[in-house]
mmCIF file with all atom_site columns, C-alpha atoms in Angstrom:
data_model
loop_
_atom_site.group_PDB
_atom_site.id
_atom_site.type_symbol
_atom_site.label_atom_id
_atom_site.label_alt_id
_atom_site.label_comp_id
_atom_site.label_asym_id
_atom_site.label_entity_id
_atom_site.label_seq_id
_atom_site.pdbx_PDB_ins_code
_atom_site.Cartn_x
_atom_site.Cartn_y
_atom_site.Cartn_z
_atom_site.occupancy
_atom_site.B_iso_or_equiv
_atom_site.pdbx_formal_charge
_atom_site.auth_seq_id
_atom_site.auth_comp_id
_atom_site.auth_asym_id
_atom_site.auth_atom_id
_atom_site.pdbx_PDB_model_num
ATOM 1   C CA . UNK A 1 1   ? 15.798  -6.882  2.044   1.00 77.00 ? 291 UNK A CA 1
ATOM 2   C CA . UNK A 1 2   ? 12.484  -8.717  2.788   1.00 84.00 ? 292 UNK A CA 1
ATOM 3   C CA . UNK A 1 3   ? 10.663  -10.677 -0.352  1.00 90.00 ? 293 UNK A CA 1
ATOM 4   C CA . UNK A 1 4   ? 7.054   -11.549 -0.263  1.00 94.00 ? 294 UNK A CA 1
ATOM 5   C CA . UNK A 1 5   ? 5.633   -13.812 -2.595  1.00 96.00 ? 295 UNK A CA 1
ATOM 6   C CA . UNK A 1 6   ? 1.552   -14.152 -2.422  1.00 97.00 ? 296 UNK A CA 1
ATOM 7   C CA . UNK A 1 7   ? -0.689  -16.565 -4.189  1.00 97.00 ? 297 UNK A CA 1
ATOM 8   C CA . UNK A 1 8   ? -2.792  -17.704 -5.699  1.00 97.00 ? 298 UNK A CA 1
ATOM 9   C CA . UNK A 1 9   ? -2.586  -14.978 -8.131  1.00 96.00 ? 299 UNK A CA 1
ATOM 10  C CA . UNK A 1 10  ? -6.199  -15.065 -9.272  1.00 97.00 ? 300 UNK A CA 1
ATOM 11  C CA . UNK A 1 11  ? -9.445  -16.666 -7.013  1.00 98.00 ? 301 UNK A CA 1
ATOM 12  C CA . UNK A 1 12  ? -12.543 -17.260 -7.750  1.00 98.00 ? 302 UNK A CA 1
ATOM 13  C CA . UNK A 1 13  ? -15.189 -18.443 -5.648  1.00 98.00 ? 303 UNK A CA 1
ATOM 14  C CA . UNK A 1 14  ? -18.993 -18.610 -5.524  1.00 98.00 ? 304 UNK A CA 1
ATOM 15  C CA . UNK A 1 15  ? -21.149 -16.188 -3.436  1.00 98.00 ? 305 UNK A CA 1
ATOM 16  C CA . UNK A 1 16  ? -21.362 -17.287 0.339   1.00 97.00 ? 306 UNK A CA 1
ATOM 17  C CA . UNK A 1 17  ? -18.050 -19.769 0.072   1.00 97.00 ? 307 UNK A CA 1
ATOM 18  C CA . UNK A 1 18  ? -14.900 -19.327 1.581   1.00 98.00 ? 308 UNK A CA 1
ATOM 19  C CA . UNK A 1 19  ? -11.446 -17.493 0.411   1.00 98.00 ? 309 UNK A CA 1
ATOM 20  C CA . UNK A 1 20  ? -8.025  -18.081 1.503   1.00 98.00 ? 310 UNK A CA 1
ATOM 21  C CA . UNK A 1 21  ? -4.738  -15.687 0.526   1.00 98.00 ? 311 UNK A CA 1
ATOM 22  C CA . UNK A 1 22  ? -1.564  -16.707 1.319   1.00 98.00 ? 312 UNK A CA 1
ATOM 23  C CA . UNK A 1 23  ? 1.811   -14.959 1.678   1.00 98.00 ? 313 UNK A CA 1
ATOM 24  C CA . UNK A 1 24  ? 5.113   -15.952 2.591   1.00 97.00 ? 314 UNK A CA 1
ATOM 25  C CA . UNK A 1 25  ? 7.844   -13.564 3.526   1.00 96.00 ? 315 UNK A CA 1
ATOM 26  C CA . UNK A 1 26  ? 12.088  -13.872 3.717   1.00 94.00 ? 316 UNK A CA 1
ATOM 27  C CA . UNK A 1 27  ? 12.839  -11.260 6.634   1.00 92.00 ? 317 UNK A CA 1
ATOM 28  C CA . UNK A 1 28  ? 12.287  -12.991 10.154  1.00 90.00 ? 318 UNK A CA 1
ATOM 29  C CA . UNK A 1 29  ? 12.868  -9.727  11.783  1.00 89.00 ? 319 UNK A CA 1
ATOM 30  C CA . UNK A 1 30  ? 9.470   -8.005  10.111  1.00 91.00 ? 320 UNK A CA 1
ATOM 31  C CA . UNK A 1 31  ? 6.961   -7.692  13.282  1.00 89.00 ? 321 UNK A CA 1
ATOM 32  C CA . UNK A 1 32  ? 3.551   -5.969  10.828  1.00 91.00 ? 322 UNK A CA 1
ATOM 33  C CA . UNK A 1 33  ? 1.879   -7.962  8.452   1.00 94.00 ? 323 UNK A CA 1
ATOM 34  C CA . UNK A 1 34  ? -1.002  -5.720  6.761   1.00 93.00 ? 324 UNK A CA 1
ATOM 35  C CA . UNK A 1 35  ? -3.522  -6.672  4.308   1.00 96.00 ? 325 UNK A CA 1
ATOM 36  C CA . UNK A 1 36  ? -5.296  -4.124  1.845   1.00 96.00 ? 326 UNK A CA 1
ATOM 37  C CA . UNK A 1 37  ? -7.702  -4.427  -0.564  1.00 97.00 ? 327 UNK A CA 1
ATOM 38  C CA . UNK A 1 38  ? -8.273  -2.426  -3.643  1.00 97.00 ? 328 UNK A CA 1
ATOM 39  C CA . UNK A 1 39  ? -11.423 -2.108  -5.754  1.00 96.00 ? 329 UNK A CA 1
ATOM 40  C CA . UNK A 1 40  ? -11.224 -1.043  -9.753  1.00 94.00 ? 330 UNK A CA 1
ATOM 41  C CA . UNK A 1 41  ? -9.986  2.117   -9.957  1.00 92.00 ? 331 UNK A CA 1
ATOM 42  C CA . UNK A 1 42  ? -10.216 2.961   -6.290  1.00 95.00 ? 332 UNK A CA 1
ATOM 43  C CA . UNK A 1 43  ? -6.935  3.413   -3.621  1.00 96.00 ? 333 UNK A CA 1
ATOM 44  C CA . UNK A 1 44  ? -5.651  0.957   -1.604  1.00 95.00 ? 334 UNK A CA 1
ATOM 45  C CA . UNK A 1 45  ? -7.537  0.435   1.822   1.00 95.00 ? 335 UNK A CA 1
ATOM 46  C CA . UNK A 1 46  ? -6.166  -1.077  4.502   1.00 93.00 ? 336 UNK A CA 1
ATOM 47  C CA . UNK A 1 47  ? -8.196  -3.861  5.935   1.00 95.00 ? 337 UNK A CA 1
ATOM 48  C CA . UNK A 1 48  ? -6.789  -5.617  9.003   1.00 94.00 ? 338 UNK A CA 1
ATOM 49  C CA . UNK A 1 49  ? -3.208  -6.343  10.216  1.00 92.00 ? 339 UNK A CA 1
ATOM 50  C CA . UNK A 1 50  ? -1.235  -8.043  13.078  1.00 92.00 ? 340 UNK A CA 1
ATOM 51  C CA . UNK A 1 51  ? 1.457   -8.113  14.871  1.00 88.00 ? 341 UNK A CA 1
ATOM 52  C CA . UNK A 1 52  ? 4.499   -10.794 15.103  1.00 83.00 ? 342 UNK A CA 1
ATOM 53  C CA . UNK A 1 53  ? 3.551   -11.087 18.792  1.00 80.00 ? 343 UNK A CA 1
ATOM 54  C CA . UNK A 1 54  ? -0.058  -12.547 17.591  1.00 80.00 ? 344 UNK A CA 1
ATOM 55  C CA . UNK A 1 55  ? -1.270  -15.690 16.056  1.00 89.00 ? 345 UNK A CA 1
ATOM 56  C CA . UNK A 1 56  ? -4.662  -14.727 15.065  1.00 94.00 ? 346 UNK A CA 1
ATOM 57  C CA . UNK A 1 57  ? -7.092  -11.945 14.273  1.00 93.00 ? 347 UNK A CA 1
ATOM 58  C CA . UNK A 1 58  ? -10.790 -11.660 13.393  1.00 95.00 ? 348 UNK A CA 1
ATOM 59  C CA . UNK A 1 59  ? -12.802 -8.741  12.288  1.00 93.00 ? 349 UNK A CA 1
ATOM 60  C CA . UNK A 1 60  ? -15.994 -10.014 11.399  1.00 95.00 ? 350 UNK A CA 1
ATOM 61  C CA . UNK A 1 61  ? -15.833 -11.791 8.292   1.00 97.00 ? 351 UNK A CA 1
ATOM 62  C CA . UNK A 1 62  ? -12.352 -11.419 7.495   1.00 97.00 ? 352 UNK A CA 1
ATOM 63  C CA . UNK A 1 63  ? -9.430  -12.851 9.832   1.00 97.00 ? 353 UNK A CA 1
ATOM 64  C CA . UNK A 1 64  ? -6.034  -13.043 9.816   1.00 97.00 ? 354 UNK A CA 1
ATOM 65  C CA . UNK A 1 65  ? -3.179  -15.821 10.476  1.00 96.00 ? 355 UNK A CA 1
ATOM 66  C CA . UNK A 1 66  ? 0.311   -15.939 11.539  1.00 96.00 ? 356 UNK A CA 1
ATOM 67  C CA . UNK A 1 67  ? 3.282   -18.602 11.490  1.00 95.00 ? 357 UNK A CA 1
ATOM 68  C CA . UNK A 1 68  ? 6.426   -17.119 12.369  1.00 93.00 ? 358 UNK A CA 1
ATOM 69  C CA . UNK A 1 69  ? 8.179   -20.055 12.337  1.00 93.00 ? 359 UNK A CA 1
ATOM 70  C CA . UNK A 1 70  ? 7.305   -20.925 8.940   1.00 94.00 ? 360 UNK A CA 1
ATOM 71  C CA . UNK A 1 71  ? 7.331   -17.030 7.786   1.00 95.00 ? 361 UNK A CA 1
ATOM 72  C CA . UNK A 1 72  ? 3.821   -17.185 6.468   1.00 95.00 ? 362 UNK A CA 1
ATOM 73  C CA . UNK A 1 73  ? 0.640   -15.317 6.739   1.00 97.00 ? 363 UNK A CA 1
ATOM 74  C CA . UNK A 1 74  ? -2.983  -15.606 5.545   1.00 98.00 ? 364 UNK A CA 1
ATOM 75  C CA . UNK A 1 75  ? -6.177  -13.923 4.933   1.00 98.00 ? 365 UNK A CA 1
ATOM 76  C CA . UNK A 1 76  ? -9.280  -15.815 5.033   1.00 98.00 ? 366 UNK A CA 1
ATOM 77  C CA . UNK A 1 77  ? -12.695 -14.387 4.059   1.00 98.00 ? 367 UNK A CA 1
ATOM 78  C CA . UNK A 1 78  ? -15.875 -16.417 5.088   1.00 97.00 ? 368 UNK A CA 1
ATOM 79  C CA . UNK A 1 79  ? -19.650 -15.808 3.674   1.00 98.00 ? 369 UNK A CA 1
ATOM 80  C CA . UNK A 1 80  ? -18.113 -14.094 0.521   1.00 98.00 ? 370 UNK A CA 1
ATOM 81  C CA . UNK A 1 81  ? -19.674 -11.180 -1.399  1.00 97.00 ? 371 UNK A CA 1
ATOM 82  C CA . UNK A 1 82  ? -20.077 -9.970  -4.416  1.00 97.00 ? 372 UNK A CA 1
ATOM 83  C CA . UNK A 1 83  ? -18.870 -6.340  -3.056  1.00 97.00 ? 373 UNK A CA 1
ATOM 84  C CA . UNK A 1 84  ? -15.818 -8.064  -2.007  1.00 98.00 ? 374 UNK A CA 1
ATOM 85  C CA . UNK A 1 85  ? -14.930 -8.846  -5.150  1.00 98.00 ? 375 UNK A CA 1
ATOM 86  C CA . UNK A 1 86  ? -10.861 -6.738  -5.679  1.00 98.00 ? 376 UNK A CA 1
ATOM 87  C CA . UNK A 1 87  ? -7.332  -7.119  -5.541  1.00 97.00 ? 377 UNK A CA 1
ATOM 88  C CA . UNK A 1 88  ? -5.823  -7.698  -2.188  1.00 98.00 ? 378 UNK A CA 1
ATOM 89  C CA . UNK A 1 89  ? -2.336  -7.216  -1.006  1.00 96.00 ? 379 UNK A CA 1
ATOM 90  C CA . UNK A 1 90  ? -0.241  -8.308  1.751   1.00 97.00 ? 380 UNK A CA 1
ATOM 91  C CA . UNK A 1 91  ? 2.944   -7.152  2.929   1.00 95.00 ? 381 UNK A CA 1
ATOM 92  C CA . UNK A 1 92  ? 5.565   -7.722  5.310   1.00 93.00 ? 382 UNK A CA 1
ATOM 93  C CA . UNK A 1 93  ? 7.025   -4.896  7.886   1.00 81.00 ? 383 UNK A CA 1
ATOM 94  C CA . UNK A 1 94  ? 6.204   -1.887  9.465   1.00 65.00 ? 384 UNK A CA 1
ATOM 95  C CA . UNK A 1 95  ? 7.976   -0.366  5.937   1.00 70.00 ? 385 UNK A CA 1
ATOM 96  C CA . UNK A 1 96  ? 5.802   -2.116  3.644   1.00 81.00 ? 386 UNK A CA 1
ATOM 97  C CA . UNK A 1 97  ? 7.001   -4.475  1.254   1.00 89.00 ? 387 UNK A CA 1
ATOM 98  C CA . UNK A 1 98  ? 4.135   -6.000  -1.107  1.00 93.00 ? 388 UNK A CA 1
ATOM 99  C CA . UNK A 1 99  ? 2.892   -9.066  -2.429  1.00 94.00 ? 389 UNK A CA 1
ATOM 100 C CA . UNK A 1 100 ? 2.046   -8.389  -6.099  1.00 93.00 ? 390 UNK A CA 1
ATOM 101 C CA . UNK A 1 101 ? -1.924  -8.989  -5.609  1.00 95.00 ? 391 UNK A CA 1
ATOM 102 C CA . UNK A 1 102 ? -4.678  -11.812 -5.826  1.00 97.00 ? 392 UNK A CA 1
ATOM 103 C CA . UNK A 1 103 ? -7.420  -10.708 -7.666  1.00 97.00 ? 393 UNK A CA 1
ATOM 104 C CA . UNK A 1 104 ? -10.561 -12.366 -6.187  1.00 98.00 ? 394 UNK A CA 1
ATOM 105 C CA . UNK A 1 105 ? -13.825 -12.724 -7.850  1.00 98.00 ? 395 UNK A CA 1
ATOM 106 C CA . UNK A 1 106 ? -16.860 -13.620 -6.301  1.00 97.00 ? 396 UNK A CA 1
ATOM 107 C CA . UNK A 1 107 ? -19.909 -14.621 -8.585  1.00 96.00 ? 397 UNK A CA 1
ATOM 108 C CA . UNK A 1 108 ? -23.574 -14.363 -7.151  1.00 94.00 ? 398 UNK A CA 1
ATOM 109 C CA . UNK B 2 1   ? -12.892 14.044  7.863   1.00 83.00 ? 160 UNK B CA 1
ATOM 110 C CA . UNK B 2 2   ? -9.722  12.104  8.056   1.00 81.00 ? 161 UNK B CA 1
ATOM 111 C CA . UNK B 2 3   ? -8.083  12.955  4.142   1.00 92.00 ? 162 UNK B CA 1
ATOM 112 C CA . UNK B 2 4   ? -4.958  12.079  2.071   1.00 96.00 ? 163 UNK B CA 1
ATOM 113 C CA . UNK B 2 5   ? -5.175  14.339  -0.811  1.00 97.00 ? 164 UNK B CA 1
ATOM 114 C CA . UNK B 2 6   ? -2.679  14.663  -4.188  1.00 98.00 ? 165 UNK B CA 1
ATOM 115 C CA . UNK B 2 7   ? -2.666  16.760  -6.778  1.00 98.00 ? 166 UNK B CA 1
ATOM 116 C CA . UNK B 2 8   ? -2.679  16.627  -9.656  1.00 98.00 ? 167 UNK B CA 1
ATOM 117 C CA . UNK B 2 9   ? -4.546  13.399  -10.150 1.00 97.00 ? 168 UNK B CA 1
ATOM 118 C CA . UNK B 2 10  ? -3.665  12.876  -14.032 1.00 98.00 ? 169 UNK B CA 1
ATOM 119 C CA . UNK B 2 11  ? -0.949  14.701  -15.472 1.00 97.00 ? 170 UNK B CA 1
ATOM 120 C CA . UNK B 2 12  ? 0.646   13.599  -18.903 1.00 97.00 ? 171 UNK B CA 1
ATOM 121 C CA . UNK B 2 13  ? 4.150   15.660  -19.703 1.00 96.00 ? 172 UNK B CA 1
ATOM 122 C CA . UNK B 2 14  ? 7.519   14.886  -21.191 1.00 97.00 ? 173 UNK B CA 1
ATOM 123 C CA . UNK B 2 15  ? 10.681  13.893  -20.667 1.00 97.00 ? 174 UNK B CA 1
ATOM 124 C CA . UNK B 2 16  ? 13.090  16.143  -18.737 1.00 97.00 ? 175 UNK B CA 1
ATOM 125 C CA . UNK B 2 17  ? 10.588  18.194  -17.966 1.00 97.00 ? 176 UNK B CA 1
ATOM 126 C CA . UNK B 2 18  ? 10.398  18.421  -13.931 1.00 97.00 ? 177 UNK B CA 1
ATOM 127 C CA . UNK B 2 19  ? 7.353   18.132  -12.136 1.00 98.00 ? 178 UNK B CA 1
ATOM 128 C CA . UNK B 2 20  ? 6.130   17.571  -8.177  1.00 98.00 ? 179 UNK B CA 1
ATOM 129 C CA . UNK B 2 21  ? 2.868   15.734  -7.125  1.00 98.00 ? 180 UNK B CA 1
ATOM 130 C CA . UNK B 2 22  ? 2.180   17.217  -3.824  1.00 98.00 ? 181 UNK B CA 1
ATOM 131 C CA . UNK B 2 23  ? 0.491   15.122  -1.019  1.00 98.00 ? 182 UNK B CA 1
ATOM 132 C CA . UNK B 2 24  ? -0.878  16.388  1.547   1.00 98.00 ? 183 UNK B CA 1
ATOM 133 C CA . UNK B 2 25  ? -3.155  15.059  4.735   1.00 97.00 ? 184 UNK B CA 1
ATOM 134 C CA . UNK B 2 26  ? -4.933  16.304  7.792   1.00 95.00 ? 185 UNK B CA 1
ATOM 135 C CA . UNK B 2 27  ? -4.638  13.786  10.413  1.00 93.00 ? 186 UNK B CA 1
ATOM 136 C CA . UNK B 2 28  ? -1.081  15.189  12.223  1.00 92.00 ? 187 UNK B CA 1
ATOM 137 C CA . UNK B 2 29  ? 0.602   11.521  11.017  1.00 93.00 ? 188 UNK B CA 1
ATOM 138 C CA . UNK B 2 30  ? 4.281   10.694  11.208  1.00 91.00 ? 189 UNK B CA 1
ATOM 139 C CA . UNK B 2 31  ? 4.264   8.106   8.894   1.00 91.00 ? 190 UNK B CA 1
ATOM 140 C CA . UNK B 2 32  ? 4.144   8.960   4.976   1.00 94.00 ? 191 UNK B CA 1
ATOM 141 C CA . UNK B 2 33  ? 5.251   7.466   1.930   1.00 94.00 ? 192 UNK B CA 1
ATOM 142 C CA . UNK B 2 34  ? 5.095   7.089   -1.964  1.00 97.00 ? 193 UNK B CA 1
ATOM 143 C CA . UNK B 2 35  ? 4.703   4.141   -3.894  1.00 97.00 ? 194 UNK B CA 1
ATOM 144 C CA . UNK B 2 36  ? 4.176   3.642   -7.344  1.00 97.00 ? 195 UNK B CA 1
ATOM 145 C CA . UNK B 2 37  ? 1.623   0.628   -8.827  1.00 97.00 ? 196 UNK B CA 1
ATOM 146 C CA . UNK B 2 38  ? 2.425   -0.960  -12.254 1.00 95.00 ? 197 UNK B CA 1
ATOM 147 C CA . UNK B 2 39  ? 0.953   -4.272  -13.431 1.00 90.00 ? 198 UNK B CA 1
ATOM 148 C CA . UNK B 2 40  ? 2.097   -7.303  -12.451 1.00 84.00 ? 199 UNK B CA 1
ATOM 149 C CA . UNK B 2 41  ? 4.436   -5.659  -9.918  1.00 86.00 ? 200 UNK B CA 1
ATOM 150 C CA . UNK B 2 42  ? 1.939   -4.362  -7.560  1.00 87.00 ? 201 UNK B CA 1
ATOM 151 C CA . UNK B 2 43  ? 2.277   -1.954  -5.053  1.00 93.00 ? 202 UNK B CA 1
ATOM 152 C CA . UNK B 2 44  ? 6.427   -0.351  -4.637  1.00 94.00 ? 203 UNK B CA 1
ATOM 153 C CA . UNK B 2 45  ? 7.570   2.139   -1.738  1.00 94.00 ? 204 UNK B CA 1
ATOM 154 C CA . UNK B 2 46  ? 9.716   4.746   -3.218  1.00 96.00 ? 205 UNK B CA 1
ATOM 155 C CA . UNK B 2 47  ? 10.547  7.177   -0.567  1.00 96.00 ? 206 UNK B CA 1
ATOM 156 C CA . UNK B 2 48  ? 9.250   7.464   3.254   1.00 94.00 ? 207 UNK B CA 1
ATOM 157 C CA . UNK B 2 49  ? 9.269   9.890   6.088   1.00 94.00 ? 208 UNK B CA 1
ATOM 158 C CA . UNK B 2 50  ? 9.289   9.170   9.668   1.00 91.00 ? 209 UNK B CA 1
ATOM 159 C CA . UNK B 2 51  ? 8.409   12.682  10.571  1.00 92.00 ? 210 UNK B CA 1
ATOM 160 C CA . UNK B 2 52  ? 9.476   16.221  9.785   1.00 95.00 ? 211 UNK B CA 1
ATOM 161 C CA . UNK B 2 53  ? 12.919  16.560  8.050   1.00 94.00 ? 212 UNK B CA 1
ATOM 162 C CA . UNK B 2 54  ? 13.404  12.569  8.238   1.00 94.00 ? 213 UNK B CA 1
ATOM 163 C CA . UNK B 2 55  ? 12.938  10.858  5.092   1.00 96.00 ? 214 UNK B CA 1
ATOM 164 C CA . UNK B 2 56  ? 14.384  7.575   3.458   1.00 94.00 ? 215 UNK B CA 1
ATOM 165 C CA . UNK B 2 57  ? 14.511  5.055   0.367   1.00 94.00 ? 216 UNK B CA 1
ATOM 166 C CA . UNK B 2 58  ? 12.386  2.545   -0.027  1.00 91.00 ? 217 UNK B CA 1
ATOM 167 C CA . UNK B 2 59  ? 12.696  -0.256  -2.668  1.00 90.00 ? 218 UNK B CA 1
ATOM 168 C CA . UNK B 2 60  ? 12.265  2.001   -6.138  1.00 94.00 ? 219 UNK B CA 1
ATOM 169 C CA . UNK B 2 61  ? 13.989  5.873   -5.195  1.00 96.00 ? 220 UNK B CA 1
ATOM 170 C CA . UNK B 2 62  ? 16.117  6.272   -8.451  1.00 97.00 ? 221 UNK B CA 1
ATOM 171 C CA . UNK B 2 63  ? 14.717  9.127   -10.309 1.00 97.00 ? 222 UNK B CA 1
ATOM 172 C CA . UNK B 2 64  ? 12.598  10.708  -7.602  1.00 98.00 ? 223 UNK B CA 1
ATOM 173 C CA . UNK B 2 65  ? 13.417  13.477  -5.091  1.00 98.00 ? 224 UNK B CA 1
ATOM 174 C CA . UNK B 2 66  ? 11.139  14.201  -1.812  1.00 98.00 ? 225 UNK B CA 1
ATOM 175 C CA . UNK B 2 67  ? 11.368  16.658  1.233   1.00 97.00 ? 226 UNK B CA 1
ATOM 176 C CA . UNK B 2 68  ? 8.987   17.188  4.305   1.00 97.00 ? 227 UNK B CA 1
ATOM 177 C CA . UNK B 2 69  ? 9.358   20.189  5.787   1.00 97.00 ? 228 UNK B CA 1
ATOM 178 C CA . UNK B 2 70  ? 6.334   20.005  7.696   1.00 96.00 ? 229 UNK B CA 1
ATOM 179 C CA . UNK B 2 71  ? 4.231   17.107  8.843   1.00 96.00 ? 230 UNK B CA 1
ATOM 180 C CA . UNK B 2 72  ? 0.847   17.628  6.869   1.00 97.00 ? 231 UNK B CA 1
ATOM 181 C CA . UNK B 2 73  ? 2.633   17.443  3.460   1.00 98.00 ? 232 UNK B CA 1
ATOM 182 C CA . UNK B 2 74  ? 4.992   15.075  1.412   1.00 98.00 ? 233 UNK B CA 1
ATOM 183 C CA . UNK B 2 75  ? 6.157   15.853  -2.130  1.00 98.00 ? 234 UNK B CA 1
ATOM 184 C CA . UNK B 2 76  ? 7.284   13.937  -4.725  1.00 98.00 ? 235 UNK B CA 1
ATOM 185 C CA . UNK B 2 77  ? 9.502   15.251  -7.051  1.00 98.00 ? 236 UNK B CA 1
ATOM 186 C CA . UNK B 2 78  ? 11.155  14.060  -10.768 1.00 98.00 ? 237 UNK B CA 1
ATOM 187 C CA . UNK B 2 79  ? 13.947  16.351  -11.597 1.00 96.00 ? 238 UNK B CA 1
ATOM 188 C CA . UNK B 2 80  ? 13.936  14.772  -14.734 1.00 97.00 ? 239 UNK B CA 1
ATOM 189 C CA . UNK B 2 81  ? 10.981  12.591  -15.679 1.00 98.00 ? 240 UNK B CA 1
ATOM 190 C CA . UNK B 2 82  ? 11.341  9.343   -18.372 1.00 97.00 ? 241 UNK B CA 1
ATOM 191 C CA . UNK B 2 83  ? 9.159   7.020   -19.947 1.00 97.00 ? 242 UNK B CA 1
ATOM 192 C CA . UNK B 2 84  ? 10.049  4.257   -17.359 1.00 97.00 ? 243 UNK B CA 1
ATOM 193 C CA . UNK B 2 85  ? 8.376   6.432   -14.339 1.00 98.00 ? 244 UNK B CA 1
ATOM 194 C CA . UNK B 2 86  ? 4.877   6.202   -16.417 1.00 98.00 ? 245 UNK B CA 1
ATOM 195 C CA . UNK B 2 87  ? 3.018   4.632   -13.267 1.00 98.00 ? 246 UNK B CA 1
ATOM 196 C CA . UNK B 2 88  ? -0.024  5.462   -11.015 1.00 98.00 ? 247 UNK B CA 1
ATOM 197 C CA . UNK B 2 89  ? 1.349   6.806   -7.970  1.00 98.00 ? 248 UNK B CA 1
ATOM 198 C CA . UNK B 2 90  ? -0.008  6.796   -4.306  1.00 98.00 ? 249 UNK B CA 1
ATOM 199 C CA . UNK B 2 91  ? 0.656   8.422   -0.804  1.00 97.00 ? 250 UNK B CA 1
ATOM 200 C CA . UNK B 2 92  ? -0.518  7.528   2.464   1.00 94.00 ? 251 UNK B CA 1
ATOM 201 C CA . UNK B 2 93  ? 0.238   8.417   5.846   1.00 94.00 ? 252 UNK B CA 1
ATOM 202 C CA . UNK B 2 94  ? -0.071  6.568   9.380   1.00 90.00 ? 253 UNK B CA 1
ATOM 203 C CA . UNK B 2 95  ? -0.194  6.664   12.904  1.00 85.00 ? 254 UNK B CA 1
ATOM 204 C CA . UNK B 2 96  ? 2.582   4.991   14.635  1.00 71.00 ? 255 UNK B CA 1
ATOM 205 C CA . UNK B 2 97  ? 1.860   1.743   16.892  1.00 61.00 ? 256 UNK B CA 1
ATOM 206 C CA . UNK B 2 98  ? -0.276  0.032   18.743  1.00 51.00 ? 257 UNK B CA 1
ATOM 207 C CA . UNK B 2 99  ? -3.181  1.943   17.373  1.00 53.00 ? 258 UNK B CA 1
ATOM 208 C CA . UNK B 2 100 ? -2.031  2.255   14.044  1.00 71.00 ? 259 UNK B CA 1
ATOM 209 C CA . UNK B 2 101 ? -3.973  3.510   10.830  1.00 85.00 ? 260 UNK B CA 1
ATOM 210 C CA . UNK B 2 102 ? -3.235  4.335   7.589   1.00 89.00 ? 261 UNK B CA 1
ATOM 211 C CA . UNK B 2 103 ? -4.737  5.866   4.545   1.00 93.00 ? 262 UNK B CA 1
ATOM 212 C CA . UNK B 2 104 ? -4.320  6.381   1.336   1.00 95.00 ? 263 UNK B CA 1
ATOM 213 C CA . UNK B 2 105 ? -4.706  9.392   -1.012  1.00 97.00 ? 264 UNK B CA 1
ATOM 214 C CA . UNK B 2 106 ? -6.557  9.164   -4.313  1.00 97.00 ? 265 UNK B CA 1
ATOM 215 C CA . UNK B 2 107 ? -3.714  8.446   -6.710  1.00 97.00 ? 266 UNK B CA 1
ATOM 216 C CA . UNK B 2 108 ? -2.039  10.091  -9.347  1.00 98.00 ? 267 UNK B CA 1
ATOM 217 C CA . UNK B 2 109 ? -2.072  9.181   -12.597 1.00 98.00 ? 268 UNK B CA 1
ATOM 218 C CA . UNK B 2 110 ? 1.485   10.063  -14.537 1.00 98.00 ? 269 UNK B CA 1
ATOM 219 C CA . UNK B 2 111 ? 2.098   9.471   -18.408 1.00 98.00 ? 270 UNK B CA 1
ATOM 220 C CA . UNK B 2 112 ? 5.899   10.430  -19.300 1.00 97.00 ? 271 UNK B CA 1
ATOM 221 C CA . UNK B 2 113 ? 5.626   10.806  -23.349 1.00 97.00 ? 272 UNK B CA 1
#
């Protein structure tokens, strides 16, 4: 079955810098690569995604990366926020399997 | 409004005695699932349904039961609950691709004394 490992476990950054997740995956046949990100005490929400036949993605101040020849995937956050201070997720597949979190923390 | 409910959304009971967290959502999805969220593990799929009368394992089934007999709502069901399926437990649902979305319901809080 497919294994994701994500790190860094825990980030911290200052208001306005940047934030990088990454993930790695085992299966090379998982095509989806969702992100979600979960405030205290709140549900998960996804966030962006992409697709294996994509390299890149942007949605404003969040965008995502691809290297499916490596088998890895990251989120990157510019001008961080307080508000977007939470624990995100990635997984791997169109049948989600999960990284186990990085809780970021962004002080003003 | 595009909703993923479950109910209830804290229930504390004990062991052996079955119970069912219902989930239920009002988009006409195909997709649903269950996972269950315990620290330091993050999110794990339990069971998931590809559409009416269609459902599979995911990583963590031992110990539940689920059934979708129609498309708005997905079940969850311990026969027989233990100590080890203490957890907080979410659903979700999705569209299938390219224009896929996906939400989650509320959570369920579950405390198996």
């Amino acid at each position: 079955g497919e294994n994701v490992e994500q790190h860094p476990s825990t980030l911290s950054v200052q208001e306005g810098d940047s934030a990088v997740i990454k993930c790695t995956y085992s299966d090379s046949a998982s095509n989806y690569f969702p992100w979600y990100k979960q405030e205290l005490g709140k549900r998960p929400q996804l966030i962006i995604d992409i697709r294996s036949n994509v390299g890149e993605k942007k949605d404003q101040r969040i965008a995502v990366t691809l290297n499916k020849t490596a088998k890895h995937f990251s989120l990157h956050i510019t001008e961080t926020q307080p508000e977007d201070s939470a624990v995100y997720f990635c997984a791997a597949s169109r049948i989600p399997t999960f990284g186990r979190g990085t809780s970021l923390i962004v002080h003003p | 409004e595009a909703q993923v409910t479950q109910n209830p959304r804290y229930l504390i009971t004990v062991t052996g005695k079955k119970l069912t967290v219902t989930c239920s959502q009002n988009m006409n999805h195909e997709y649903m699932s269950w996972y269950r969220q315990d620290p330091g593990l993050g999110l794990r799929q339990i069971y998931y349904s590809m559409n009416v009368e269609v459902t599979d394992k995911g990583d963590v089934p031992e110990g539940y039961k689920v059934s979708r007999k129609e498309k708005r709502n997905f079940p969850l069901i311990l026969e027989s609950p233990s100590p080890n399926q203490t957890s907080l437990y979410f659903c979700d649902s999705s569209s299938g691709s390219p224009h896929n979305e996906q939400f989650f319901g509320p959570g369920t809080r579950l405390t198996v004394l």
